[in-house]
Coordinates of C-alpha atoms in Angstrom, one line a residue:
M1 CA -27.1 -34.6 -114.2
T2 CA -28.7 -36.2 -111.2
V3 CA -27.2 -36.1 -107.7
R4 CA -27.0 -39.9 -107.8
L5 CA -25.1 -40.0 -111.1
L6 CA -22.7 -37.2 -109.9
A7 CA -22.0 -39.2 -106.7
L8 CA -21.2 -42.3 -108.7
L9 CA -18.8 -40.3 -110.9
L10 CA -17.0 -38.8 -108.0
L11 CA -16.9 -41.9 -105.9
P12 CA -13.6 -43.3 -107.2
Q13 CA -11.8 -40.0 -106.8
L14 CA -13.2 -39.5 -103.3
A15 CA -12.2 -43.0 -102.3
L16 CA -8.7 -42.4 -103.7
Q17 CA -8.3 -39.2 -101.7
A18 CA -9.6 -40.8 -98.6
Q19 CA -6.9 -43.4 -98.5
T20 CA -4.6 -43.1 -95.5
A21 CA -1.3 -41.6 -96.5
Q22 CA 1.7 -43.9 -96.5
R23 CA 5.3 -43.1 -95.7
F24 CA 7.0 -41.1 -98.5
D25 CA 3.7 -40.4 -100.4
I26 CA 4.6 -36.8 -99.9
I27 CA 8.2 -35.9 -99.4
I28 CA 10.3 -32.8 -98.5
T29 CA 12.5 -32.0 -101.6
E30 CA 13.9 -28.6 -100.9
L31 CA 14.3 -26.1 -98.0
L32 CA 15.9 -22.8 -97.4
P33 CA 17.1 -22.5 -93.8
D34 CA 19.2 -19.4 -94.2
P35 CA 17.8 -17.0 -96.9
A36 CA 20.2 -14.1 -96.1
P37 CA 22.1 -12.7 -97.8
P38 CA 19.7 -13.5 -100.8
V39 CA 21.1 -14.8 -104.1
S40 CA 17.9 -14.2 -106.1
L41 CA 15.3 -16.0 -104.0
P42 CA 13.1 -14.0 -101.6
N43 CA 14.5 -13.3 -98.2
H44 CA 12.1 -15.8 -96.5
E45 CA 12.4 -19.5 -95.5
F46 CA 10.5 -22.1 -97.4
V47 CA 10.0 -25.9 -97.6
E48 CA 9.1 -27.6 -100.9
L49 CA 6.9 -30.7 -101.0
K50 CA 6.5 -33.2 -103.8
N51 CA 3.8 -35.7 -104.4
N52 CA 5.8 -38.9 -104.7
S53 CA 2.8 -41.2 -105.0
A54 CA 0.6 -42.1 -108.0
R55 CA -2.5 -40.4 -106.8
V56 CA -3.9 -37.0 -106.1
I57 CA -3.6 -36.0 -102.4
N58 CA -5.5 -33.2 -100.6
L59 CA -3.1 -31.4 -98.2
R60 CA -5.8 -30.1 -95.8
G61 CA -4.9 -31.1 -92.3
W62 CA -1.2 -31.9 -93.1
K63 CA 1.4 -30.6 -90.6
L64 CA 5.0 -29.4 -90.8
S65 CA 6.9 -29.4 -87.5
D66 CA 10.4 -28.8 -86.1
G67 CA 9.4 -30.3 -82.8
T68 CA 8.9 -26.8 -81.3
S69 CA 6.5 -25.1 -83.8
T70 CA 3.9 -26.9 -85.9
A71 CA 2.2 -25.4 -88.9
T72 CA -1.1 -26.9 -90.2
I73 CA -2.4 -26.5 -93.7
N74 CA -6.0 -25.3 -93.3
T75 CA -7.0 -25.0 -96.9
D76 CA -8.1 -27.5 -99.5
I77 CA -5.3 -27.8 -102.0
E78 CA -4.8 -30.9 -104.2
I79 CA -1.4 -31.9 -105.3
Q80 CA -1.1 -34.0 -108.4
P81 CA 1.4 -36.9 -108.7
D82 CA 4.9 -35.7 -109.5
S83 CA 4.1 -32.1 -108.8
F84 CA 5.3 -29.6 -106.2
V85 CA 4.0 -27.1 -103.7
I86 CA 5.9 -24.4 -101.7
I87 CA 5.1 -24.0 -98.0
C88 CA 6.1 -20.7 -96.4
P89 CA 5.0 -18.2 -93.8
N90 CA 1.8 -16.3 -94.6
A91 CA 3.9 -13.1 -95.0
A92 CA 6.0 -14.7 -97.8
V93 CA 3.2 -16.0 -100.0
S94 CA 3.2 -13.1 -102.5
S95 CA 7.0 -13.4 -102.8
Y96 CA 7.0 -17.2 -103.6
A97 CA 3.8 -17.3 -105.7
E98 CA 5.7 -16.4 -108.8
F99 CA 7.7 -19.6 -108.5
G100 CA 4.8 -22.1 -108.3
R101 CA 1.9 -23.2 -106.2
T102 CA 2.4 -21.7 -102.7
I103 CA 0.7 -22.3 -99.4
G104 CA 1.0 -19.8 -96.6
V105 CA 0.8 -21.1 -93.0
S106 CA 0.7 -19.6 -89.6
N107 CA 3.3 -20.8 -87.1
F108 CA 5.7 -21.8 -89.8
P109 CA 8.6 -23.7 -88.1
S110 CA 11.8 -21.7 -88.0
L111 CA 14.5 -23.5 -89.9
N112 CA 17.8 -23.4 -87.9
N113 CA 20.8 -22.4 -90.0
E114 CA 23.2 -25.0 -88.5
A115 CA 20.9 -28.0 -88.1
D116 CA 17.3 -29.0 -87.6
L117 CA 14.8 -31.8 -87.9
I118 CA 11.8 -31.1 -90.0
T119 CA 8.9 -33.6 -90.1
L120 CA 5.9 -33.8 -92.3
Y121 CA 2.8 -35.4 -90.7
A122 CA -0.4 -36.7 -92.4
P123 CA -3.8 -35.6 -90.9
E124 CA -4.0 -38.9 -89.1
G125 CA -0.8 -38.0 -87.2
N126 CA 1.6 -40.5 -88.8
S127 CA 5.0 -39.3 -89.9
I128 CA 5.3 -39.3 -93.7
H129 CA 8.8 -37.9 -94.2
A130 CA 11.5 -36.3 -92.0
V131 CA 14.7 -34.6 -92.8
A132 CA 17.4 -34.0 -90.2
Y133 CA 19.7 -31.6 -92.1
S134 CA 22.9 -29.9 -91.1
G135 CA 25.1 -27.1 -92.6
Q136 CA 27.6 -29.8 -93.7
W137 CA 25.0 -31.0 -96.3
Y138 CA 25.9 -28.0 -98.4
S139 CA 29.4 -29.4 -99.1
N140 CA 30.3 -25.8 -100.0
P141 CA 31.5 -23.4 -97.3
V142 CA 30.5 -20.3 -99.4
K143 CA 26.9 -21.5 -100.0
A144 CA 26.6 -22.5 -96.4
T145 CA 26.8 -18.8 -95.4
G146 CA 23.3 -18.1 -96.7
G147 CA 21.0 -17.5 -99.7
W148 CA 21.2 -21.1 -101.1
A149 CA 18.7 -23.8 -100.7
L150 CA 19.3 -27.5 -99.9
E151 CA 17.9 -29.8 -102.5
I152 CA 17.3 -33.6 -102.6
I153 CA 19.2 -35.2 -105.4
D154 CA 17.0 -38.3 -106.1
P155 CA 13.4 -38.0 -104.9
R156 CA 13.0 -41.8 -105.4
N157 CA 15.5 -42.2 -102.6
P158 CA 13.9 -40.1 -99.8
C159 CA 15.2 -42.0 -96.8
T160 CA 18.9 -41.3 -97.4
G161 CA 20.2 -38.3 -95.5
A162 CA 23.4 -36.4 -96.2
G163 CA 24.3 -38.7 -99.2
N164 CA 21.2 -37.6 -101.1
W165 CA 21.2 -33.8 -100.3
T166 CA 23.4 -30.9 -101.4
A167 CA 23.3 -27.2 -102.2
A168 CA 21.3 -26.0 -105.2
I169 CA 23.3 -25.2 -108.3
H170 CA 20.7 -22.9 -110.0
H171 CA 22.0 -19.4 -110.4
S172 CA 19.0 -18.0 -108.3
G173 CA 20.0 -20.1 -105.3
G174 CA 17.2 -22.7 -105.5
T175 CA 14.3 -24.1 -107.5
P176 CA 11.2 -23.7 -105.4
G177 CA 8.1 -25.1 -107.1
R178 CA 9.8 -27.1 -109.8
Q179 CA 12.3 -30.0 -110.4
N180 CA 15.5 -29.5 -108.4
S181 CA 18.6 -28.2 -110.1
V182 CA 20.6 -31.1 -108.7
N183 CA 18.1 -33.8 -109.8
A184 CA 19.8 -37.0 -110.7
N185 CA 19.8 -40.8 -110.2
N186 CA 21.2 -41.5 -106.8
S187 CA 19.9 -44.8 -105.6
D188 CA 20.8 -46.3 -102.3
Q189 CA 22.9 -49.4 -102.8
L190 CA 24.5 -49.5 -99.3
P191 CA 23.2 -51.7 -96.5
P192 CA 22.4 -50.1 -93.1
A193 CA 25.1 -50.1 -90.5
L194 CA 24.6 -50.5 -86.7
L195 CA 26.3 -47.5 -85.1
R196 CA 25.9 -47.8 -81.4
T197 CA 23.4 -48.4 -78.5
W198 CA 22.3 -46.4 -75.5
T199 CA 20.3 -47.4 -72.5
I200 CA 17.1 -45.9 -71.0
D201 CA 16.9 -48.3 -68.1
S202 CA 17.8 -51.9 -67.2
V203 CA 15.2 -53.4 -69.6
T204 CA 15.2 -50.8 -72.4
I205 CA 18.0 -50.4 -75.0
V206 CA 17.9 -48.1 -78.0
V207 CA 19.7 -49.2 -81.1
V208 CA 21.1 -46.5 -83.5
F209 CA 21.6 -47.1 -87.2
D210 CA 23.2 -44.8 -89.8
E211 CA 20.0 -44.5 -91.9
S212 CA 16.3 -44.9 -91.9
L213 CA 15.0 -48.5 -91.7
D214 CA 12.0 -50.4 -93.1
S215 CA 9.8 -50.0 -90.0
T216 CA 8.1 -53.3 -90.5
M217 CA 11.3 -55.3 -90.6
A218 CA 12.8 -53.3 -87.8
A219 CA 9.8 -54.1 -85.5
T220 CA 10.5 -57.8 -85.4
P221 CA 12.0 -58.7 -82.0
G222 CA 13.7 -61.9 -83.4
H223 CA 16.0 -59.8 -85.5
Y224 CA 17.9 -58.7 -82.4
H225 CA 20.1 -60.8 -80.0
L226 CA 22.1 -59.9 -76.9
D227 CA 24.7 -62.3 -75.6
H228 CA 25.3 -63.5 -72.0
A229 CA 22.0 -65.4 -72.1
V230 CA 19.8 -62.4 -72.6
G231 CA 18.6 -63.4 -76.1
A232 CA 16.0 -61.6 -78.1
P233 CA 13.9 -58.7 -76.8
V234 CA 10.2 -59.1 -76.2
A235 CA 9.4 -56.0 -78.2
A236 CA 11.1 -53.9 -80.9
E237 CA 9.7 -50.4 -81.7
P238 CA 11.1 -48.2 -84.5
V239 CA 11.3 -44.6 -83.3
S240 CA 9.6 -42.0 -85.4
P241 CA 10.1 -39.7 -87.3
L242 CA 13.5 -40.8 -88.7
F243 CA 13.2 -44.5 -88.0
N244 CA 16.9 -44.8 -87.6
E245 CA 16.5 -45.9 -84.0
V246 CA 14.8 -49.0 -82.6
M247 CA 13.7 -49.3 -78.9
L248 CA 14.1 -52.8 -77.5
K249 CA 12.3 -54.1 -74.5
L250 CA 14.1 -56.9 -72.7
A251 CA 12.5 -59.8 -70.8
S252 CA 14.9 -59.5 -67.9
P253 CA 17.2 -56.6 -66.7
I254 CA 20.8 -56.3 -67.7
R255 CA 23.6 -55.7 -65.1
T256 CA 25.8 -52.7 -64.6
D257 CA 29.0 -54.8 -64.4
Q258 CA 28.6 -56.5 -67.7
V259 CA 29.4 -55.4 -71.3
Y260 CA 27.0 -57.0 -73.8
Q261 CA 27.2 -57.5 -77.5
L262 CA 24.1 -56.9 -79.6
T263 CA 23.8 -58.6 -83.0
V264 CA 21.2 -57.5 -85.6
R265 CA 20.1 -59.6 -88.5
N266 CA 17.5 -59.4 -91.3
V267 CA 16.8 -55.7 -90.8
M268 CA 16.6 -53.6 -94.0
D269 CA 16.8 -49.9 -94.8
C270 CA 13.8 -48.3 -96.5
S271 CA 15.4 -48.9 -99.9
G272 CA 15.4 -52.7 -99.3
N273 CA 19.1 -53.2 -98.5
A274 CA 19.6 -55.8 -95.9
I275 CA 22.1 -55.2 -93.0
G276 CA 25.5 -56.8 -93.7
M277 CA 28.7 -57.2 -91.7
L278 CA 28.3 -54.0 -89.7
N279 CA 25.7 -55.5 -87.5
K280 CA 27.3 -55.7 -84.0
A281 CA 27.6 -53.1 -81.3
K282 CA 28.4 -53.1 -77.6
A283 CA 25.5 -52.5 -75.1
G284 CA 25.2 -52.1 -71.3
L285 CA 23.9 -50.3 -68.4
P286 CA 25.9 -47.2 -67.4
A287 CA 26.9 -46.4 -63.8
P288 CA 27.3 -42.9 -62.4
P289 CA 30.9 -41.7 -63.0
V290 CA 33.3 -41.3 -60.1
A291 CA 36.8 -39.9 -59.7
R292 CA 39.3 -41.3 -62.2
T293 CA 36.7 -43.4 -64.0
V294 CA 37.4 -41.4 -67.1
I295 CA 40.8 -39.7 -67.3
I296 CA 42.4 -37.0 -69.5
N297 CA 44.8 -39.0 -71.7
E298 CA 46.0 -36.7 -74.4
L299 CA 45.9 -33.0 -75.2
L300 CA 46.7 -30.8 -78.1
F301 CA 46.7 -27.2 -76.7
N302 CA 49.1 -25.6 -79.2
P303 CA 47.8 -26.6 -82.7
P304 CA 49.5 -25.4 -85.9
S305 CA 48.2 -22.3 -87.6
G306 CA 44.7 -22.9 -88.9
G307 CA 44.3 -26.0 -86.6
Y308 CA 42.2 -26.8 -83.6
D309 CA 42.7 -28.1 -80.1
Y310 CA 41.7 -31.6 -79.1
I311 CA 41.2 -33.5 -75.8
E312 CA 41.4 -37.2 -75.6
L313 CA 39.6 -39.1 -72.7
Y314 CA 40.0 -42.7 -71.8
N315 CA 37.7 -45.0 -69.7
R316 CA 40.2 -46.7 -67.4
S317 CA 37.5 -48.4 -65.3
G318 CA 35.4 -51.5 -65.6
S319 CA 32.2 -49.4 -65.7
I320 CA 30.2 -48.0 -68.6
V321 CA 29.8 -44.2 -68.5
D322 CA 27.1 -42.1 -70.2
L323 CA 28.7 -39.1 -71.8
K324 CA 25.5 -37.1 -71.1
Q325 CA 26.6 -37.2 -67.5
L326 CA 30.0 -35.7 -68.1
Y327 CA 31.2 -32.1 -68.7
V328 CA 34.6 -30.6 -69.7
A329 CA 35.7 -27.3 -68.2
G330 CA 38.6 -24.9 -67.6
R331 CA 39.2 -22.7 -64.6
S332 CA 39.1 -18.9 -64.4
G333 CA 41.7 -16.8 -62.6
N334 CA 39.8 -17.2 -59.3
G335 CA 39.8 -21.0 -59.6
A336 CA 36.1 -21.3 -60.5
L337 CA 35.1 -23.7 -63.3
S338 CA 34.7 -21.9 -66.6
G339 CA 33.7 -22.7 -70.2
I340 CA 31.7 -25.7 -69.1
Q341 CA 30.5 -27.9 -71.9
Q342 CA 28.4 -31.0 -71.8
L343 CA 30.1 -33.9 -73.7
S344 CA 26.8 -35.0 -75.3
T345 CA 23.2 -33.7 -75.1
I346 CA 22.0 -37.2 -75.9
S347 CA 22.8 -40.4 -74.2
R348 CA 26.0 -41.9 -75.6
L349 CA 28.0 -44.7 -73.9
L350 CA 31.7 -44.9 -73.3
F351 CA 32.8 -48.5 -72.6
P352 CA 35.7 -49.7 -70.5
G353 CA 39.0 -49.3 -72.5
Q354 CA 37.4 -47.0 -75.0
Y355 CA 38.9 -43.6 -76.1
L356 CA 37.0 -40.4 -76.9
V357 CA 38.2 -37.3 -78.7
L358 CA 36.7 -33.8 -78.2
T359 CA 37.4 -31.1 -80.8
E360 CA 35.7 -28.1 -82.4
N361 CA 36.5 -29.3 -85.9
A362 CA 36.4 -33.1 -86.6
A363 CA 37.1 -32.6 -90.3
W364 CA 40.4 -30.9 -89.6
L365 CA 41.4 -33.6 -87.1
R366 CA 40.7 -36.3 -89.7
Q367 CA 42.9 -34.5 -92.2
R368 CA 45.8 -33.8 -89.8
F369 CA 46.0 -37.2 -87.9
S370 CA 45.5 -40.8 -88.5
I371 CA 42.0 -41.6 -87.1
R372 CA 41.1 -45.3 -86.6
E373 CA 37.5 -44.9 -85.3
P374 CA 35.8 -41.8 -86.6
A375 CA 32.8 -42.6 -84.4
D376 CA 35.0 -41.9 -81.3
I377 CA 35.3 -38.2 -82.3
I378 CA 32.7 -35.7 -80.8
E379 CA 32.6 -32.2 -82.3
L380 CA 31.6 -29.6 -79.7
A381 CA 30.6 -26.0 -80.4
S382 CA 33.5 -24.9 -78.3
L383 CA 36.1 -26.3 -75.9
P384 CA 37.3 -24.6 -72.8
T385 CA 40.1 -22.1 -73.4
L386 CA 43.5 -24.0 -73.6
P387 CA 46.3 -21.4 -73.5
D388 CA 49.6 -22.3 -75.4
D389 CA 51.8 -21.8 -72.3
Q390 CA 49.9 -23.4 -69.5
G391 CA 46.3 -24.1 -68.4
I392 CA 43.8 -26.1 -66.5
L393 CA 41.4 -28.7 -67.8
A394 CA 38.8 -30.6 -65.8
I395 CA 36.3 -33.3 -66.3
T396 CA 33.2 -33.1 -64.0
S397 CA 30.0 -35.0 -63.3
Q398 CA 26.5 -33.6 -63.5
Q399 CA 26.9 -32.9 -59.7
G400 CA 30.0 -30.8 -60.3
E401 CA 32.3 -33.5 -58.8
I402 CA 35.8 -33.6 -60.3
I403 CA 36.3 -36.8 -62.3
D404 CA 39.9 -35.8 -63.5
E405 CA 41.8 -32.6 -63.6
L406 CA 45.1 -31.5 -65.4
H407 CA 47.3 -28.4 -64.8
Y408 CA 49.4 -28.7 -67.9
H409 CA 52.5 -26.7 -68.9
R410 CA 54.3 -26.4 -72.2
D411 CA 57.6 -27.2 -70.5
W412 CA 56.3 -30.8 -70.3
H413 CA 57.1 -31.2 -74.0
F414 CA 60.3 -32.9 -75.0
A415 CA 63.0 -30.4 -74.6
L416 CA 64.8 -31.2 -77.9
L417 CA 61.7 -30.5 -80.0
S418 CA 62.5 -27.8 -82.5
E419 CA 58.7 -26.9 -82.9
Q420 CA 56.0 -27.6 -80.3
D421 CA 53.0 -26.4 -82.4
G422 CA 51.0 -29.3 -83.6
V423 CA 52.5 -31.7 -81.1
A424 CA 50.2 -33.4 -78.6
L425 CA 51.0 -34.2 -74.9
E426 CA 50.4 -37.8 -74.2
R427 CA 49.9 -39.5 -70.9
I428 CA 52.4 -42.3 -70.3
D429 CA 50.6 -44.4 -67.6
Y430 CA 46.9 -44.7 -66.9
G431 CA 47.6 -45.7 -63.4
Q432 CA 49.9 -42.9 -62.4
S433 CA 48.8 -39.4 -61.2
T434 CA 47.3 -37.1 -63.8
Q435 CA 49.3 -34.2 -62.3
D436 CA 52.7 -35.9 -62.4
S437 CA 54.7 -34.0 -65.0
H438 CA 56.9 -37.1 -65.5
N439 CA 53.7 -38.9 -66.6
W440 CA 53.4 -36.8 -69.7
M441 CA 55.5 -36.8 -72.9
S442 CA 55.3 -35.3 -76.4
A443 CA 53.7 -37.6 -78.9
A444 CA 56.2 -39.4 -81.1
A445 CA 57.1 -38.0 -84.6
T446 CA 56.6 -41.5 -86.0
T447 CA 52.9 -41.2 -85.3
G448 CA 52.5 -37.7 -86.7
F449 CA 52.9 -36.1 -83.2
G450 CA 49.5 -37.2 -82.0
T451 CA 47.4 -40.4 -81.5
P452 CA 43.8 -39.1 -81.1
G453 CA 41.4 -42.0 -80.5
F454 CA 43.9 -44.9 -80.0
Q455 CA 46.7 -46.0 -77.7
N456 CA 49.3 -43.3 -77.0
S457 CA 52.7 -43.6 -78.7
Q458 CA 54.3 -42.9 -75.3
F459 CA 52.2 -45.4 -73.4
R460 CA 54.3 -47.6 -71.2
A461 CA 53.4 -51.3 -70.9
D462 CA 55.0 -52.7 -67.7
L463 CA 55.8 -56.1 -69.3
Q464 CA 57.5 -54.8 -72.5
S465 CA 60.9 -56.5 -73.3
Q466 CA 64.3 -54.8 -73.4
G467 CA 64.6 -52.1 -76.1
T468 CA 65.6 -53.6 -79.4
V469 CA 66.0 -52.8 -83.1
S470 CA 65.5 -55.4 -85.7
I471 CA 65.6 -55.5 -89.5
T472 CA 63.2 -57.4 -91.8
P473 CA 63.8 -58.9 -94.2
S474 CA 67.5 -59.7 -94.0
L475 CA 67.7 -59.5 -97.8
F476 CA 65.6 -56.9 -99.7
S477 CA 65.3 -56.0 -103.4
P478 CA 64.1 -52.4 -104.0
D479 CA 62.9 -53.1 -107.6
N480 CA 59.2 -52.2 -107.1
D481 CA 58.0 -55.7 -107.8
G482 CA 55.9 -55.8 -104.7
F483 CA 58.1 -58.3 -102.9
D484 CA 60.6 -57.3 -100.2
D485 CA 61.0 -53.8 -101.7
L486 CA 61.8 -52.1 -98.4
A487 CA 64.0 -52.8 -95.4
N488 CA 61.8 -52.5 -92.3
I489 CA 63.7 -51.1 -89.2
R490 CA 61.5 -52.0 -86.2
Y491 CA 62.2 -50.7 -82.7
Q492 CA 60.7 -51.4 -79.3
M493 CA 61.6 -49.3 -76.3
T494 CA 61.4 -50.1 -72.6
E495 CA 60.4 -46.5 -71.6
P496 CA 59.3 -43.3 -73.3
G497 CA 61.2 -40.2 -74.0
Y498 CA 63.9 -41.4 -76.5
V499 CA 65.0 -39.9 -79.8
A500 CA 66.8 -41.8 -82.5
S501 CA 69.2 -41.0 -85.4
I502 CA 69.5 -43.7 -88.0
T503 CA 72.5 -43.8 -90.5
I504 CA 73.2 -46.4 -93.2
F505 CA 76.8 -47.3 -94.1
D506 CA 78.1 -49.2 -97.0
A507 CA 80.6 -52.1 -96.7
A508 CA 83.5 -49.6 -96.9
G509 CA 82.2 -47.7 -93.8
M510 CA 81.0 -44.7 -95.7
P511 CA 77.6 -43.1 -94.7
V512 CA 75.2 -43.3 -97.7
R513 CA 71.9 -42.4 -96.2
H514 CA 70.8 -40.4 -93.1
L515 CA 67.4 -42.0 -92.6
A516 CA 66.4 -40.1 -89.4
R517 CA 67.9 -37.3 -87.3
S518 CA 66.7 -36.9 -83.7
A519 CA 63.3 -38.4 -84.4
T520 CA 61.2 -38.7 -81.2
L521 CA 60.2 -42.3 -80.6
G522 CA 57.1 -44.0 -79.3
M523 CA 57.3 -47.2 -77.3
Q524 CA 57.4 -49.1 -80.6
G525 CA 57.4 -48.2 -84.3
I526 CA 59.0 -48.7 -87.6
F527 CA 61.3 -46.9 -90.1
R528 CA 61.7 -48.0 -93.7
W529 CA 64.6 -47.8 -96.1
D530 CA 64.0 -47.9 -99.9
G531 CA 67.6 -48.7 -100.9
L532 CA 68.4 -45.2 -102.1
D533 CA 71.1 -42.8 -101.0
N534 CA 70.8 -39.2 -99.7
N535 CA 70.4 -38.0 -103.3
R536 CA 67.7 -40.5 -104.1
R537 CA 70.0 -42.6 -106.3
R538 CA 70.0 -46.4 -106.4
L539 CA 72.8 -48.0 -104.4
P540 CA 74.7 -51.1 -105.6
V541 CA 74.0 -54.5 -104.3
G542 CA 75.9 -55.5 -101.2
V543 CA 75.8 -55.6 -97.4
Y544 CA 74.9 -52.4 -95.5
V545 CA 75.2 -51.5 -91.9
I546 CA 72.3 -49.7 -90.2
L547 CA 73.4 -47.8 -87.1
T548 CA 70.6 -46.7 -84.7
E549 CA 71.7 -44.2 -82.0
I550 CA 69.2 -43.8 -79.2
F551 CA 69.3 -41.3 -76.4
N552 CA 67.2 -39.4 -73.9
L553 CA 67.5 -36.3 -71.7
Q554 CA 68.5 -38.3 -68.7
G555 CA 71.8 -39.2 -70.5
K556 CA 70.9 -42.7 -71.4
T557 CA 72.4 -43.7 -74.8
K558 CA 72.6 -46.8 -76.8
K559 CA 74.0 -47.7 -80.2
I560 CA 72.6 -50.7 -82.1
K561 CA 74.1 -52.0 -85.3
N562 CA 72.3 -54.2 -87.7
T563 CA 73.1 -55.5 -91.2
V564 CA 71.0 -55.9 -94.2
T565 CA 71.7 -57.2 -97.7
L566 CA 70.6 -55.3 -100.8
V567 CA 70.1 -57.5 -103.8
R568 CA 68.7 -57.1 -107.3
R569 CA 66.5 -59.8 -108.8
L570 CA 67.2 -61.0 -112.3

């Protein structure tokens, strides 16, 4: 065969291999961050790659990086469409070779057990696939302790993160070199959501989404709009390698005394889903925090058994604060700050009137309390020590200046509480002194003894009306037809610190239901009566008297009588 003929025969294949790799041509499909204790796999980390394209690709010059260490594939190895290759340290090649095609590399990036960002780069330097995994992806606390691989569920959906990854189910702990044990259809049908923004400088805003975007659509400036006459940016640059952030360059600077609203339209995720209703977020230029800009607003220092402390902060000022500039700390016996923790290692904005909750276990907090804005919870590796009897909590700036400080004591809890564990202390008034013991009260029982992330149950509004109790509707029919099945007993107090007992009497004056006994009240709330007596039996139709007895530790008492008619619909 002549050299010319051989060249002609090889030309199509060489041309195909010379094509510039596109995003998701090769994807990361499996990884083993914590190989010990081994299940059946070798006690070495690995990353599995799959050719997700329709052509043969030579992996020479491809790179795998965690941002600190970068490994380069220095051998010619061709990977066929829909086939796999295992990447591991040189020392582990012999251990993994029995599972499939294996490439050993020097400087293999160490896969952190808790969380890491692993990125695959083509020889040209462009990011092809990135995976920002965490231990929560296992969805199994036993497998998260080690020996089990994380596997992608649907390789055709490579840009979805946690929703498309889980722990391997194969008895060996993983499936390196072959189809994943969790392989299944798991297409992305959800539109991307705009989560938040953060600010680099007065003309540069970074927009954060909940998933990777189509980088072409995300790079169109006209898809973004800021109010207050700012308009569209002059440039929009998707941020590699995850492409879940977009950097916007503005034509004119924004002001520190203004909160802006960003609206995003026509942006798609990398599965082609267009952004929907979750397309707005606040934006602004933060100012350095000063004393009492951010205050301690609620504190759970004595959680129930198996529970966790939490700290709620509130931005009472008109300024935007970057949480990267704030720290939480306690004090040691000699008065020095101790247990100092930065609130966020990345820029994250706290806007005027916004709450923030700090905890070591966000999942427990969501199970225990009603959470209205999960995005307002920050999980820290550790909080300062918060003793159950008394302690000190401080918020500081980067310069060590005290922004707010609280010396709390368990005696500040409501004295008639039978159990303090699991009951948060709430600040009553944002404007009053943090250290005033009269400015703190136990969270109301009617809110589950805590309000992390929203207005305190004991918050005092200066313009509230006289304390009242009202019943709606005046006639109710507890027959489970979905119409007026409950009698709603609504209360509104003029000050915090009250408890209530509610008793229901029939027309003869006999008590038929003890609805509440010494229940701590918030500033407003609701109790509901279902028309049953104390033994959960149906009561006859007729007029009933609802007696609400309210009192506090200062000796203030009040009895309020209301009537309600129980009817049965034919």
